[in-house]
CSV table of C-alpha atoms in Angstrom, one decimal:
chain,number,residue,atom,x,y,z
A,26,MET,CA,50.6,-60.5,-100.4
A,27,THR,CA,49.8,-57.0,-99.3
A,28,GLN,CA,48.0,-56.7,-96.0
A,29,PRO,CA,44.8,-54.7,-96.0
A,30,GLU,CA,45.0,-51.3,-94.5
A,31,HIS,CA,42.9,-50.6,-91.4
A,32,ALA,CA,40.0,-48.1,-91.5
A,33,LEU,CA,40.5,-44.5,-90.3
A,34,GLY,CA,37.4,-42.7,-88.9
A,35,LEU,CA,37.0,-39.0,-89.8
A,36,PHE,CA,35.0,-36.9,-87.5
A,37,GLY,CA,34.5,-33.3,-88.5
A,38,GLY,CA,32.6,-30.6,-86.7
A,39,THR,CA,32.8,-27.1,-85.3
A,40,PHE,CA,33.6,-28.5,-81.8
A,41,ASP,CA,32.5,-25.2,-80.2
A,42,PRO,CA,33.4,-26.5,-77.7
A,43,ILE,CA,34.2,-30.3,-77.9
A,44,HIS,CA,32.3,-32.2,-75.2
A,45,TYR,CA,31.6,-35.7,-74.0
A,46,GLY,CA,28.9,-36.3,-76.6
A,47,HIS,CA,31.5,-35.9,-79.3
A,48,LEU,CA,34.0,-38.1,-77.6
A,49,ARG,CA,31.5,-40.9,-76.9
A,50,LEU,CA,30.3,-40.9,-80.5
A,51,ALA,CA,33.9,-41.3,-81.7
A,52,GLU,CA,34.6,-44.1,-79.2
A,53,THR,CA,31.4,-45.9,-80.0
A,54,ALA,CA,32.2,-45.7,-83.8
A,55,ARG,CA,35.7,-47.0,-83.2
A,56,GLU,CA,34.5,-50.1,-81.4
A,57,ALA,CA,31.4,-50.8,-83.5
A,58,LEU,CA,33.1,-50.3,-86.9
A,59,GLY,CA,36.5,-51.7,-86.0
A,60,LEU,CA,38.3,-48.4,-86.8
A,61,GLU,CA,42.0,-48.3,-86.1
A,62,ARG,CA,41.9,-44.6,-85.2
A,63,VAL,CA,39.5,-41.7,-85.3
A,64,ARG,CA,40.7,-38.3,-86.6
A,65,PHE,CA,38.9,-35.2,-85.3
A,66,ILE,CA,38.8,-32.4,-87.8
A,67,PRO,CA,37.7,-29.1,-86.3
A,68,ALA,CA,36.2,-26.8,-89.0
A,69,GLY,CA,38.0,-23.5,-89.7
A,70,ARG,CA,35.2,-21.6,-91.4
A,71,PRO,CA,32.1,-23.8,-91.4
A,72,PRO,CA,30.0,-22.8,-94.5
A,73,HIS,CA,26.6,-24.0,-93.2
A,74,ARG,CA,26.4,-22.1,-89.9
A,75,GLY,CA,27.3,-18.8,-88.3
A,76,THR,CA,30.7,-17.8,-87.0
A,77,PRO,CA,31.7,-20.1,-84.1
A,78,GLY,CA,31.8,-18.7,-80.6
A,79,ALA,CA,35.5,-19.5,-80.2
A,80,SER,CA,38.3,-19.0,-82.7
A,81,GLY,CA,39.7,-21.8,-84.7
A,82,THR,CA,42.9,-21.7,-82.7
A,83,ASP,CA,40.9,-22.1,-79.4
A,84,ARG,CA,38.7,-24.9,-80.8
A,85,LEU,CA,41.7,-26.8,-82.1
A,86,ALA,CA,43.5,-26.5,-78.8
A,87,MET,CA,40.4,-27.8,-76.9
A,88,ALA,CA,40.1,-30.7,-79.3
A,89,ARG,CA,43.7,-31.6,-78.6
A,90,LEU,CA,43.2,-31.4,-74.9
A,91,ALA,CA,40.0,-33.5,-75.0
A,92,THR,CA,41.5,-36.3,-77.0
A,93,ALA,CA,45.0,-36.4,-75.5
A,94,ASP,CA,44.3,-39.4,-73.2
A,95,ASN,CA,43.0,-41.7,-75.9
A,96,PRO,CA,45.8,-43.2,-78.1
A,97,ALA,CA,43.2,-44.0,-80.8
A,98,PHE,CA,42.2,-40.4,-81.2
A,99,GLU,CA,44.1,-37.7,-83.2
A,100,VAL,CA,43.4,-34.2,-84.3
A,101,ASP,CA,43.8,-32.7,-87.8
A,102,PRO,CA,44.6,-28.9,-87.9
A,103,ALA,CA,44.3,-28.4,-91.6
A,104,GLU,CA,40.8,-26.9,-91.8
A,105,VAL,CA,41.6,-24.4,-89.1
A,106,ASP,CA,44.9,-23.5,-90.8
A,107,ALA,CA,43.3,-23.1,-94.2
A,108,ALA,CA,42.1,-19.8,-95.5
A,109,GLN,CA,39.1,-21.3,-97.4
A,110,ALA,CA,35.8,-22.5,-96.1
A,111,SER,CA,35.7,-26.0,-94.6
A,112,PHE,CA,33.9,-28.1,-97.2
A,113,THR,CA,33.9,-31.8,-96.5
A,114,ILE,CA,34.5,-32.9,-100.1
A,115,LEU,CA,37.7,-30.8,-100.2
A,116,THR,CA,38.9,-32.3,-96.9
A,117,LEU,CA,38.3,-35.8,-98.3
A,118,GLU,CA,40.2,-35.0,-101.4
A,119,ARG,CA,43.1,-33.8,-99.4
A,120,LEU,CA,43.2,-36.8,-97.1
A,121,ARG,CA,42.8,-39.3,-100.0
A,122,LEU,CA,45.8,-37.7,-101.7
A,123,ALA,CA,47.8,-37.8,-98.5
A,124,LEU,CA,46.9,-41.3,-97.3
A,125,GLY,CA,46.9,-43.0,-100.7
A,126,PRO,CA,44.1,-44.8,-102.7
A,127,HIS,CA,43.9,-48.0,-100.5
A,128,ARG,CA,43.3,-46.9,-96.9
A,129,PRO,CA,39.6,-47.2,-96.0
A,130,LEU,CA,38.3,-43.8,-94.8
A,131,VAL,CA,35.1,-43.6,-92.8
A,132,LEU,CA,33.2,-40.3,-92.5
A,133,LEU,CA,31.3,-40.3,-89.2
A,134,LEU,CA,27.9,-38.5,-89.3
A,135,GLY,CA,24.9,-38.1,-87.1
A,136,VAL,CA,21.5,-38.8,-88.6
A,137,ASP,CA,20.6,-35.1,-88.9
A,138,ALA,CA,23.8,-34.3,-90.8
A,139,PHE,CA,23.3,-37.3,-93.1
A,140,LEU,CA,19.7,-36.2,-93.9
A,141,GLY,CA,21.1,-32.8,-94.8
A,142,LEU,CA,23.7,-34.1,-97.2
A,143,PRO,CA,21.9,-32.8,-100.3
A,144,GLY,CA,22.7,-29.3,-99.2
A,145,TRP,CA,26.5,-30.0,-99.0
A,146,LYS,CA,29.0,-29.1,-101.7
A,147,ARG,CA,29.4,-31.9,-104.3
A,148,TRP,CA,27.7,-34.3,-101.9
A,149,THR,CA,27.2,-37.1,-104.4
A,150,GLU,CA,31.0,-37.3,-104.7
A,151,LEU,CA,31.6,-38.1,-101.0
A,152,PHE,CA,31.4,-41.8,-101.6
A,153,ASP,CA,34.2,-41.6,-104.2
A,154,PHE,CA,36.6,-40.8,-101.4
A,155,ALA,CA,35.2,-42.4,-98.2
A,156,HIS,CA,32.6,-44.6,-96.7
A,157,ILE,CA,29.9,-42.9,-94.6
A,158,ALA,CA,28.9,-44.3,-91.2
A,159,VAL,CA,25.7,-42.9,-89.6
A,160,ALA,CA,25.2,-42.9,-85.8
A,161,ASN,CA,21.6,-44.0,-85.0
A,162,ARG,CA,19.8,-44.3,-81.7
A,163,PRO,CA,19.6,-48.0,-80.6
A,164,GLY,CA,16.7,-49.7,-82.3
A,165,TYR,CA,16.4,-47.2,-85.1
A,166,SER,CA,17.7,-47.1,-88.6
A,167,LEU,CA,17.6,-44.7,-91.6
A,168,ASP,CA,14.1,-44.3,-93.0
A,169,ALA,CA,13.9,-43.7,-96.7
A,170,ALA,CA,10.5,-42.0,-96.2
A,171,GLN,CA,12.3,-39.2,-94.3
A,172,MET,CA,14.8,-38.5,-97.1
A,173,PRO,CA,14.8,-36.5,-100.4
A,174,THR,CA,14.4,-38.9,-103.3
A,175,GLU,CA,18.0,-38.7,-104.5
A,176,LEU,CA,19.4,-39.4,-101.0
A,177,ALA,CA,17.0,-42.3,-100.5
A,178,ALA,CA,18.1,-43.9,-103.8
A,179,LEU,CA,21.7,-43.4,-103.0
A,180,THR,CA,21.1,-44.9,-99.5
A,181,GLU,CA,19.5,-48.0,-101.0
A,182,GLN,CA,22.4,-48.5,-103.4
A,183,ARG,CA,25.2,-48.0,-100.8
A,184,GLN,CA,23.9,-49.8,-97.7
A,185,ALA,CA,26.4,-52.4,-96.4
A,186,ALA,CA,27.3,-54.2,-93.2
A,187,PRO,CA,30.1,-52.7,-91.0
A,188,ASN,CA,32.4,-55.5,-91.8
A,189,ALA,CA,32.5,-54.3,-95.4
A,190,LEU,CA,34.5,-51.2,-94.5
A,191,GLU,CA,37.9,-52.8,-94.7
A,192,THR,CA,37.3,-54.7,-97.9
A,193,ARG,CA,37.4,-51.5,-100.0
A,194,PRO,CA,38.6,-48.0,-99.5
A,195,HIS,CA,35.3,-46.1,-100.0
A,196,GLY,CA,31.8,-46.3,-101.3
A,197,ALA,CA,29.7,-48.0,-98.6
A,198,LEU,CA,27.1,-46.6,-96.2
A,199,VAL,CA,26.9,-48.3,-92.8
A,200,GLN,CA,25.0,-47.6,-89.6
A,201,PHE,CA,25.9,-48.1,-86.0
A,202,ALA,CA,23.9,-47.7,-82.7
A,203,MET,CA,24.8,-44.7,-80.6
A,204,THR,CA,23.3,-44.0,-77.2
A,205,PRO,CA,22.8,-40.3,-77.4
A,206,LEU,CA,24.0,-38.0,-74.6
A,207,ALA,CA,21.8,-35.0,-74.0
A,208,ILE,CA,24.7,-32.6,-74.4
A,209,SER,CA,25.0,-29.9,-77.0
A,210,ALA,CA,27.6,-27.2,-77.6
A,211,THR,CA,24.9,-24.6,-77.9
A,212,ASP,CA,23.6,-25.5,-74.4
A,213,ILE,CA,27.1,-25.4,-73.0
A,214,ARG,CA,27.8,-21.9,-74.4
A,215,THR,CA,24.4,-20.7,-73.0
A,216,ARG,CA,25.0,-22.2,-69.6
A,217,HIS,CA,28.5,-20.7,-69.4
A,218,SER,CA,27.4,-17.2,-70.4
A,219,ALA,CA,24.7,-17.4,-67.7
A,220,GLY,CA,27.2,-18.4,-65.1
A,221,HIS,CA,26.1,-22.0,-64.6
A,222,SER,CA,28.5,-24.9,-64.0
A,223,LEU,CA,29.8,-26.9,-67.0
A,224,ARG,CA,31.2,-29.7,-64.8
A,225,TYR,CA,30.5,-33.3,-66.2
A,226,LEU,CA,29.6,-31.9,-69.6
A,227,LEU,CA,33.1,-31.8,-71.0
A,228,PRO,CA,36.6,-33.0,-70.1
A,229,PRO,CA,38.3,-31.1,-67.2
A,230,PRO,CA,41.2,-29.9,-69.4
A,231,VAL,CA,38.7,-28.3,-71.8
A,232,LEU,CA,36.7,-26.8,-68.9
A,233,ASP,CA,40.0,-25.3,-67.5
A,234,TYR,CA,40.9,-23.9,-71.0
A,235,ILE,CA,37.5,-22.2,-71.3
A,236,SER,CA,38.0,-20.6,-67.9
A,237,ARG,CA,41.6,-19.5,-68.5
A,238,HIS,CA,40.8,-18.0,-71.9
A,239,GLN,CA,37.5,-16.5,-70.8
A,240,LEU,CA,35.6,-18.1,-73.7
A,241,TYR,CA,31.8,-17.9,-74.3
A,242,LEU,CA,31.1,-15.1,-71.9
């Protein structure tokens, strides 16, 4: 009898720069959802926001430095290496083709990103390739009253418990509690350009990289 394949978390973002808030979300998701690994996927050309402050090469390097000490974390360079815009649906298609039809894939999203799904390219097809896991503040859950009608209906249809993730390769919507850290990449860039310390906001190797390469000045 074939053993079930373990779930792989997928965490995309600009990571401009990657910081402790990103790392804590990934680690919390790994534990709460029983993920075997979490794959960080830095965006090359993010279509829904302005040009990042650091190049794709620099953001990829910082992601690798930040995750190097956690054996459950890995970094995917494909979006940075690609010439096209970084649409999530295209990344999921690529990963499903590479990893096969049976591996459970779990797309990790914050609440704000999930509520904005109707603005994403081919967003209703995301569940054809992966599960979606939404990070909530403790004690809170998704509120259908906050959602566009189509997203609320899809949420009601797809809701499942976290233990459902390994029973099928895609299609479920789960939630997990995430204690938010009041850290943002925007604030980090602003602080750095103003000459303020970034210590304790991001891992020391990332801080050293920013200093060496004179980023965000």
